[in-house]
mmCIF file of C-alpha atoms in Angstrom:
data_model
loop_
_atom_site.group_PDB
_atom_site.id
_atom_site.type_symbol
_atom_site.label_atom_id
_atom_site.label_comp_id
_atom_site.label_asym_id
_atom_site.label_seq_id
_atom_site.Cartn_x
_atom_site.Cartn_y
_atom_site.Cartn_z
ATOM 1 C CA MET A 10 112.437 105.031 119.748
ATOM 2 C CA ASP A 11 115.725 104.958 121.649
ATOM 3 C CA ASN A 12 116.905 101.405 122.348
ATOM 4 C CA ARG A 13 117.522 102.016 126.047
ATOM 5 C CA LEU A 14 114.101 103.631 126.497
ATOM 6 C CA LEU A 15 112.527 100.674 124.694
ATOM 7 C CA GLU A 16 114.357 98.228 126.965
ATOM 8 C CA VAL A 17 113.231 99.947 130.186
ATOM 9 C CA ALA A 18 109.786 101.373 129.440
ATOM 10 C CA GLY A 19 108.646 99.205 126.534
ATOM 11 C CA PRO A 20 107.623 95.970 128.338
ATOM 12 C CA PRO A 21 105.562 97.541 131.183
ATOM 13 C CA ALA A 22 103.906 99.966 128.740
ATOM 14 C CA LEU A 23 102.981 97.135 126.368
ATOM 15 C CA ILE A 24 101.600 94.986 129.205
ATOM 16 C CA PHE A 25 99.476 97.844 130.587
ATOM 17 C CA MET A 26 98.109 98.962 127.219
ATOM 18 C CA TRP A 27 97.408 95.425 126.043
ATOM 19 C CA SER A 28 95.699 94.490 129.315
ATOM 20 C CA SER A 29 93.492 97.574 129.232
ATOM 21 C CA ALA A 30 92.167 96.543 125.816
ATOM 22 C CA PHE A 31 90.155 93.732 127.416
ATOM 23 C CA ILE A 32 88.502 96.103 129.859
ATOM 24 C CA ALA A 33 87.721 98.658 127.143
ATOM 25 C CA GLY A 34 86.435 95.844 124.948
ATOM 26 C CA ILE A 35 84.008 94.591 127.585
ATOM 27 C CA ILE A 36 82.696 98.135 128.073
ATOM 28 C CA GLY A 37 82.419 98.754 124.317
ATOM 29 C CA VAL A 38 80.695 95.457 123.506
ATOM 30 C CA GLY A 39 78.272 96.140 126.338
ATOM 31 C CA ALA A 40 77.260 99.365 124.573
ATOM 32 C CA ALA A 41 77.171 98.197 120.914
ATOM 33 C CA PRO A 42 77.473 94.998 118.809
ATOM 34 C CA PRO A 43 81.038 93.662 118.478
ATOM 35 C CA MET A 44 81.431 94.152 114.714
ATOM 36 C CA LEU A 45 80.243 97.751 114.973
ATOM 37 C CA VAL A 46 82.758 98.329 117.772
ATOM 38 C CA LEU A 47 85.526 96.881 115.612
ATOM 39 C CA PHE A 48 84.443 98.814 112.514
ATOM 40 C CA ALA A 49 84.550 102.095 114.424
ATOM 41 C CA ARG A 50 87.838 101.210 116.125
ATOM 42 C CA PHE A 51 89.611 100.122 112.939
ATOM 43 C CA GLY A 52 88.155 102.921 110.809
ATOM 44 C CA ILE A 53 89.084 105.800 113.133
ATOM 45 C CA ALA A 54 92.454 104.338 114.156
ATOM 46 C CA GLY A 55 93.299 103.472 110.538
ATOM 47 C CA LEU A 56 92.809 107.067 109.372
ATOM 48 C CA LEU A 57 94.841 108.449 112.290
ATOM 49 C CA LEU A 58 97.654 105.931 111.774
ATOM 50 C CA ILE A 59 97.849 106.660 108.045
ATOM 51 C CA ALA A 60 98.050 110.387 108.783
ATOM 52 C CA TYR A 61 100.762 109.774 111.396
ATOM 53 C CA ALA A 62 102.788 107.582 109.040
ATOM 54 C CA LEU A 63 102.595 110.257 106.326
ATOM 55 C CA ILE A 64 103.652 113.023 108.718
ATOM 56 C CA VAL A 65 106.726 111.121 109.932
ATOM 57 C CA ARG A 66 107.468 110.003 106.342
ATOM 58 C CA ALA A 67 107.379 106.302 107.100
ATOM 59 C CA VAL A 68 108.500 104.003 104.308
ATOM 60 C CA TRP A 69 105.476 102.141 102.940
ATOM 61 C CA PRO A 70 105.691 98.476 101.892
ATOM 62 C CA ARG A 71 105.192 97.712 98.206
ATOM 63 C CA GLY A 72 104.524 94.745 95.954
ATOM 64 C CA LYS A 73 104.675 91.329 97.575
ATOM 65 C CA THR A 74 105.802 92.850 100.846
ATOM 66 C CA LEU A 75 102.599 94.897 100.963
ATOM 67 C CA GLY A 76 100.583 91.714 100.376
ATOM 68 C CA HIS A 77 102.353 89.976 103.267
ATOM 69 C CA THR A 78 101.745 93.027 105.468
ATOM 70 C CA VAL A 79 98.019 92.852 104.684
ATOM 71 C CA VAL A 80 97.852 89.152 105.590
ATOM 72 C CA ALA A 81 99.676 89.724 108.884
ATOM 73 C CA GLY A 82 97.360 92.619 109.689
ATOM 74 C CA LEU A 83 94.176 90.660 109.021
ATOM 75 C CA LEU A 84 95.379 87.849 111.276
ATOM 76 C CA MET A 85 96.548 90.105 114.114
ATOM 77 C CA GLN A 86 93.660 92.561 113.944
ATOM 78 C CA MET A 87 90.523 91.194 112.277
ATOM 79 C CA VAL A 88 90.830 87.527 113.227
ATOM 80 C CA GLN A 89 92.110 88.140 116.745
ATOM 81 C CA PHE A 90 89.758 90.917 117.794
ATOM 82 C CA GLY A 91 86.824 89.707 115.743
ATOM 83 C CA ALA A 92 86.931 86.427 117.670
ATOM 84 C CA PHE A 93 87.681 87.960 121.076
ATOM 85 C CA TYR A 94 85.029 90.686 120.834
ATOM 86 C CA THR A 95 82.422 88.171 119.712
ATOM 87 C CA ALA A 96 83.427 86.011 122.686
ATOM 88 C CA MET A 97 82.868 89.038 124.932
ATOM 89 C CA HIS A 98 79.405 89.385 123.384
ATOM 90 C CA GLU A 99 78.842 85.734 124.365
ATOM 91 C CA HIS A 100 79.518 86.762 128.004
ATOM 92 C CA VAL A 101 83.066 85.429 128.223
ATOM 93 C CA THR A 102 84.828 87.536 130.838
ATOM 94 C CA ALA A 103 87.817 89.769 130.137
ATOM 95 C CA ALA A 104 89.922 87.698 132.522
ATOM 96 C CA VAL A 105 89.193 84.434 130.694
ATOM 97 C CA ILE A 106 89.920 85.940 127.276
ATOM 98 C CA SER A 107 93.212 87.415 128.458
ATOM 99 C CA LEU A 108 94.148 84.120 130.093
ATOM 100 C CA MET A 109 93.478 82.239 126.871
ATOM 101 C CA GLN A 110 95.533 84.807 124.990
ATOM 102 C CA GLY A 111 98.279 84.144 127.537
ATOM 103 C CA LEU A 112 98.943 80.883 125.708
ATOM 104 C CA SER A 113 100.284 82.815 122.708
ATOM 105 C CA PRO A 114 103.945 82.434 123.788
ATOM 106 C CA VAL A 115 103.524 78.644 123.691
ATOM 107 C CA VAL A 116 102.010 78.757 120.200
ATOM 108 C CA MET A 117 104.742 81.131 119.013
ATOM 109 C CA ALA A 118 107.448 78.914 120.496
ATOM 110 C CA VAL A 119 106.153 75.939 118.526
ATOM 111 C CA PHE A 120 106.654 77.893 115.316
ATOM 112 C CA ALA A 121 109.850 79.671 116.374
ATOM 113 C CA GLY A 122 111.948 77.203 114.393
ATOM 114 C CA ALA A 123 110.357 78.512 111.198
ATOM 115 C CA LEU A 124 112.017 81.848 111.938
ATOM 116 C CA GLY A 125 115.414 80.330 112.650
ATOM 117 C CA GLU A 126 115.145 81.198 116.347
ATOM 118 C CA SER A 127 116.350 78.702 118.936
ATOM 119 C CA VAL A 128 114.421 77.948 122.109
ATOM 120 C CA SER A 129 116.406 76.606 125.072
ATOM 121 C CA ARG A 130 115.227 73.834 127.395
ATOM 122 C CA THR A 131 114.727 76.359 130.180
ATOM 123 C CA GLN A 132 112.553 78.463 127.913
ATOM 124 C CA TRP A 133 110.492 75.406 126.937
ATOM 125 C CA LEU A 134 110.052 74.660 130.636
ATOM 126 C CA GLY A 135 108.920 78.248 131.146
ATOM 127 C CA PHE A 136 106.391 77.966 128.329
ATOM 128 C CA GLY A 137 105.047 74.760 129.843
ATOM 129 C CA VAL A 138 104.768 76.229 133.340
ATOM 130 C CA GLY A 139 103.159 79.373 131.945
ATOM 131 C CA GLY A 140 100.659 77.318 129.998
ATOM 132 C CA LEU A 141 99.830 75.344 133.149
ATOM 133 C CA GLY A 142 99.181 78.581 135.015
ATOM 134 C CA VAL A 143 96.877 79.798 132.274
ATOM 135 C CA GLY A 144 95.047 76.465 132.342
ATOM 136 C CA LEU A 145 94.490 76.667 136.099
ATOM 137 C CA ALA A 146 93.057 80.151 135.895
ATOM 138 C CA VAL A 147 90.820 79.278 132.954
ATOM 139 C CA LEU A 148 89.577 76.205 134.835
ATOM 140 C CA ASP A 149 88.476 78.494 137.642
ATOM 141 C CA HIS A 150 86.204 80.334 135.197
ATOM 142 C CA HIS A 151 84.968 77.332 133.218
ATOM 143 C CA SER A 152 81.333 77.839 134.213
ATOM 144 C CA THR A 153 81.212 81.391 132.850
ATOM 145 C CA PHE A 154 81.570 80.615 129.148
ATOM 146 C CA SER A 155 80.035 78.296 126.528
ATOM 147 C CA VAL A 156 81.723 75.980 124.049
ATOM 148 C CA LEU A 157 81.256 78.663 121.380
ATOM 149 C CA GLY A 158 82.987 81.162 123.625
ATOM 150 C CA LEU A 159 85.925 78.792 124.109
ATOM 151 C CA VAL A 160 86.206 78.154 120.356
ATOM 152 C CA LEU A 161 86.189 81.895 119.696
ATOM 153 C CA CYS A 162 88.982 82.364 122.251
ATOM 154 C CA VAL A 163 91.071 79.708 120.485
ATOM 155 C CA VAL A 164 90.485 81.394 117.106
ATOM 156 C CA GLY A 165 91.558 84.732 118.569
ATOM 157 C CA LEU A 166 94.660 83.124 120.083
ATOM 158 C CA LEU A 167 95.641 81.635 116.720
ATOM 159 C CA GLY A 168 95.035 84.952 114.966
ATOM 160 C CA LEU A 169 97.467 86.762 117.265
ATOM 161 C CA SER A 170 100.088 84.003 117.368
ATOM 162 C CA LEU A 171 100.148 83.109 113.669
ATOM 163 C CA GLY A 172 99.894 86.751 112.663
ATOM 164 C CA THR A 173 102.935 87.584 114.782
ATOM 165 C CA ILE A 174 104.884 84.652 113.333
ATOM 166 C CA TYR A 175 103.830 85.600 109.794
ATOM 167 C CA GLN A 176 104.872 89.207 110.304
ATOM 168 C CA LYS A 177 108.261 88.222 111.696
ATOM 169 C CA ARG A 178 108.809 85.735 108.865
ATOM 170 C CA PHE A 179 107.698 87.778 105.834
ATOM 171 C CA THR A 180 107.835 91.465 106.827
ATOM 172 C CA PRO A 181 110.675 91.779 109.376
ATOM 173 C CA THR A 182 112.086 95.020 107.955
ATOM 174 C CA VAL A 183 108.877 96.927 107.216
ATOM 175 C CA ASP A 184 108.652 100.292 108.980
ATOM 176 C CA PRO A 185 106.511 99.547 112.076
ATOM 177 C CA ARG A 186 104.613 102.833 111.686
ATOM 178 C CA ALA A 187 103.545 101.981 108.146
ATOM 179 C CA ALA A 188 102.906 98.333 109.069
ATOM 180 C CA THR A 189 100.592 99.294 111.931
ATOM 181 C CA ALA A 190 98.651 101.674 109.671
ATOM 182 C CA VAL A 191 98.212 98.971 107.019
ATOM 183 C CA HIS A 192 97.220 96.332 109.594
ATOM 184 C CA VAL A 193 94.427 98.445 111.060
ATOM 185 C CA ALA A 194 93.217 100.118 107.860
ATOM 186 C CA VAL A 195 92.756 96.891 105.875
ATOM 187 C CA SER A 196 90.768 95.330 108.725
ATOM 188 C CA ALA A 197 88.143 98.108 108.809
ATOM 189 C CA PRO A 198 86.276 97.080 105.597
ATOM 190 C CA PHE A 199 85.997 93.468 106.775
ATOM 191 C CA ALA A 200 84.548 94.533 110.120
ATOM 192 C CA GLY A 201 82.157 96.910 108.340
ATOM 193 C CA LEU A 202 81.019 94.171 105.967
ATOM 194 C CA LEU A 203 80.306 91.781 108.843
ATOM 195 C CA ALA A 204 78.447 94.524 110.699
ATOM 196 C CA ALA A 205 76.314 95.165 107.606
ATOM 197 C CA LEU A 206 75.591 91.467 107.048
ATOM 198 C CA THR A 207 74.446 91.035 110.644
ATOM 199 C CA GLY A 208 72.598 94.361 110.796
ATOM 200 C CA SER A 209 74.621 95.357 113.854
ATOM 201 C CA PHE A 210 74.358 99.155 113.890
ATOM 202 C CA HIS A 211 72.400 99.884 117.077
ATOM 203 C CA ILE A 212 74.279 101.686 119.868
ATOM 204 C CA ALA A 213 72.575 101.070 123.214
ATOM 205 C CA ASP A 214 74.754 103.409 125.294
ATOM 206 C CA PRO A 215 76.406 106.209 123.259
ATOM 207 C CA GLY A 216 78.380 107.562 126.235
ATOM 208 C CA ARG A 217 80.054 104.242 127.116
ATOM 209 C CA PHE A 218 80.573 103.501 123.437
ATOM 210 C CA ALA A 219 82.348 106.827 122.851
ATOM 211 C CA GLY A 220 84.500 106.508 125.972
ATOM 212 C CA SER A 221 85.646 102.978 125.148
ATOM 213 C CA MET A 222 86.285 103.995 121.530
ATOM 214 C CA VAL A 223 88.611 106.851 122.517
ATOM 215 C CA TRP A 224 90.656 104.469 124.684
ATOM 216 C CA MET A 225 90.720 101.631 122.135
ATOM 217 C CA VAL A 226 91.760 103.901 119.273
ATOM 218 C CA LEU A 227 94.457 105.944 121.024
ATOM 219 C CA ILE A 228 95.844 103.438 123.531
ATOM 220 C CA ASN A 229 95.135 100.014 122.050
ATOM 221 C CA SER A 230 95.097 100.338 118.245
ATOM 222 C CA MET A 231 97.745 103.054 118.037
ATOM 223 C CA GLY A 232 99.939 102.950 121.144
ATOM 224 C CA ALA A 233 100.023 99.215 121.812
ATOM 225 C CA PHE A 234 100.482 98.069 118.219
ATOM 226 C CA LEU A 235 103.047 100.717 117.320
ATOM 227 C CA LEU A 236 105.042 99.534 120.326
ATOM 228 C CA LEU A 237 104.502 95.827 119.570
ATOM 229 C CA ASN A 238 105.564 96.173 115.932
ATOM 230 C CA THR A 239 108.663 98.141 116.963
ATOM 231 C CA MET A 240 109.614 95.369 119.403
ATOM 232 C CA LEU A 241 109.054 92.675 116.767
ATOM 233 C CA GLN A 242 111.338 94.531 114.378
ATOM 234 C CA ARG A 243 114.201 94.879 116.884
ATOM 235 C CA TRP A 244 113.829 91.750 119.068
ATOM 236 C CA ASP A 245 113.194 88.073 118.372
ATOM 237 C CA THR A 246 109.702 86.603 118.637
ATOM 238 C CA THR A 247 110.243 84.523 121.781
ATOM 239 C CA ARG A 248 111.563 87.549 123.657
ATOM 240 C CA VAL A 249 108.492 89.628 122.766
ATOM 241 C CA SER A 250 106.000 86.817 123.308
ATOM 242 C CA ARG A 251 107.038 86.158 126.905
ATOM 243 C CA PHE A 252 105.563 89.510 127.998
ATOM 244 C CA PHE A 253 102.120 88.080 127.259
ATOM 245 C CA PHE A 254 102.420 85.825 130.315
ATOM 246 C CA ALA A 255 102.089 88.922 132.520
ATOM 247 C CA ILE A 256 99.009 90.264 130.741
ATOM 248 C CA PRO A 257 96.464 87.852 132.335
ATOM 249 C CA ALA A 258 97.492 88.902 135.859
ATOM 250 C CA VAL A 259 97.354 92.599 135.054
ATOM 251 C CA THR A 260 94.034 92.165 133.245
ATOM 252 C CA ALA A 261 92.512 90.256 136.163
ATOM 253 C CA ILE A 262 93.537 93.001 138.601
ATOM 254 C CA MET A 263 92.235 95.735 136.299
ATOM 255 C CA ALA A 264 88.958 93.838 135.784
ATOM 256 C CA TRP A 265 88.589 93.537 139.561
ATOM 257 C CA LEU A 266 89.212 97.251 140.065
ATOM 258 C CA VAL A 267 87.339 98.696 137.083
ATOM 259 C CA ILE A 268 84.448 96.346 136.241
ATOM 260 C CA ASP A 269 84.167 94.451 139.532
ATOM 261 C CA GLN A 270 85.084 90.956 138.329
ATOM 262 C CA PRO A 271 86.012 88.731 141.300
ATOM 263 C CA LEU A 272 89.490 87.315 141.928
ATOM 264 C CA ARG A 273 89.120 83.735 143.181
ATOM 265 C CA PRO A 274 91.899 81.652 144.812
ATOM 266 C CA LEU A 275 92.420 79.274 141.871
ATOM 267 C CA THR A 276 92.667 82.222 139.499
ATOM 268 C CA ILE A 277 95.299 83.849 141.711
ATOM 269 C CA ALA A 278 97.252 80.579 141.876
ATOM 270 C CA GLY A 279 97.110 80.190 138.099
ATOM 271 C CA LEU A 280 98.291 83.729 137.572
ATOM 272 C CA ALA A 281 101.210 83.197 139.974
ATOM 273 C CA VAL A 282 102.257 80.013 138.143
ATOM 274 C CA GLY A 283 102.005 81.893 134.854
ATOM 275 C CA LEU A 284 104.347 84.588 136.104
ATOM 276 C CA VAL A 285 106.892 81.934 137.135
ATOM 277 C CA GLY A 286 106.647 80.580 133.614
ATOM 278 C CA MET A 287 107.329 84.028 132.191
ATOM 279 C CA VAL A 288 110.495 84.350 134.284
ATOM 280 C CA LEU A 289 111.736 80.950 133.123
ATOM 281 C CA ALA A 290 110.840 81.693 129.524
ATOM 282 C CA SER A 291 112.874 84.908 129.658
ATOM 283 C CA ARG A 292 116.093 83.088 130.507
ATOM 284 C CA ARG A 293 118.417 82.420 127.617
ATOM 285 C CA ALA A 294 120.777 79.515 127.341
ATOM 286 C CA PRO A 295 124.433 80.563 127.717
ATOM 287 C CA ALA A 296 126.199 80.974 124.424
ATOM 288 C CA PRO A 297 128.458 78.005 123.644
ATOM 289 C CA GLU A 298 132.150 78.699 123.966
ATOM 290 C CA PRO A 299 134.129 78.494 120.736
ATOM 291 C CA ALA A 300 135.801 75.146 120.270
ATOM 292 C CA THR A 301 139.554 75.127 120.741
ATOM 293 C CA THR A 302 142.056 72.587 119.509
ATOM 294 C CA ALA A 303 144.659 71.131 121.803
ATOM 295 C CA PRO A 304 148.097 72.692 121.281
ATOM 296 C CA GLU A 305 150.584 70.544 119.498
ATOM 297 C CA ARG A 306 153.633 69.312 121.286
ATOM 298 C CA PRO A 307 156.625 71.613 120.715
ATOM 299 C CA ASN A 308 158.781 68.746 119.515
ATOM 300 C CA ALA A 309 156.193 67.724 116.947
ATOM 301 C CA VAL A 310 155.899 71.268 115.591
ATOM 302 C CA PHE A 311 159.671 71.642 115.460
ATOM 303 C CA HIS A 312 159.994 68.329 113.692
ATOM 304 C CA ARG A 313 157.389 69.291 111.105
ATOM 305 C CA ILE A 314 158.939 72.587 110.117
ATOM 306 C CA GLN A 315 162.540 71.335 109.836
ATOM 307 C CA PRO A 316 163.697 70.319 106.355
ATOM 308 C CA ARG A 317 164.739 66.744 105.925
ATOM 309 C CA ARG A 318 168.479 66.172 105.772
ATOM 310 C CA PRO A 319 169.745 64.235 102.793
ATOM 311 C CA VAL A 320 170.590 60.638 103.582
ATOM 312 C CA ARG A 321 174.271 59.812 102.977
ATOM 313 C CA VAL A 322 174.984 56.574 101.200
#
């Protein structure tokens, strides 16, 4: 992807596609058990992504790099979505899950030092303000989810955040097309195994299941993660992570429009605070000016370069 096109169109496209995943997830989990939804999503998307990577002749990771790619994929795909989709099954709303996921920039910032990336004071302030906004909005929905639902949201948050850090640390140069294919494909057997162990193979509403699956496979598993992995390869982690502050607001609006979830005043206030945090977090500290030494006095320089005259006795 062209760098200028990525700069202009990349962030809004990522925010829209990522936000829509919560809406599609709610619809899908309402039609079938969460592990079956994930198994179908990962299985279909994995095959399509492998075919795409072969067609474009992507360079596949090998050896230890392949192992690291698998670990990053399981964290970002299986752990994240396994926890979030199960939370949806426990009646946690799409808005709450996206708001919890909005804390990912804070988690990533904590570990940014492990990648050799510096975080300025203004960025730390932005992360704090963004986290406060997320907390306000989650507080507004506290009566809609159980303790189990909250724990699942935290597990999903850690899966995304640590998976992103792990990928940036151990597989920074892997072709994003091959990496995305590996991430999704290796997660499918785990989702299938969990679906088999829980006997979760009944589809209550085939039409809604099929519609949500088409969107999740093409837009979420393929489009969003190909774009995310490309950004992670070309930009630093803190720059990419700050876009996640906008996702809760977009998700809340989409949930209001598509699945009729209400927008309450405290939620709106929390989302506004979160957006302020995103703006602050996007600001970089000015680069320090190179140190300069004070010029020497002309007389001193002249004195130093003149040869000593012999002393007459």
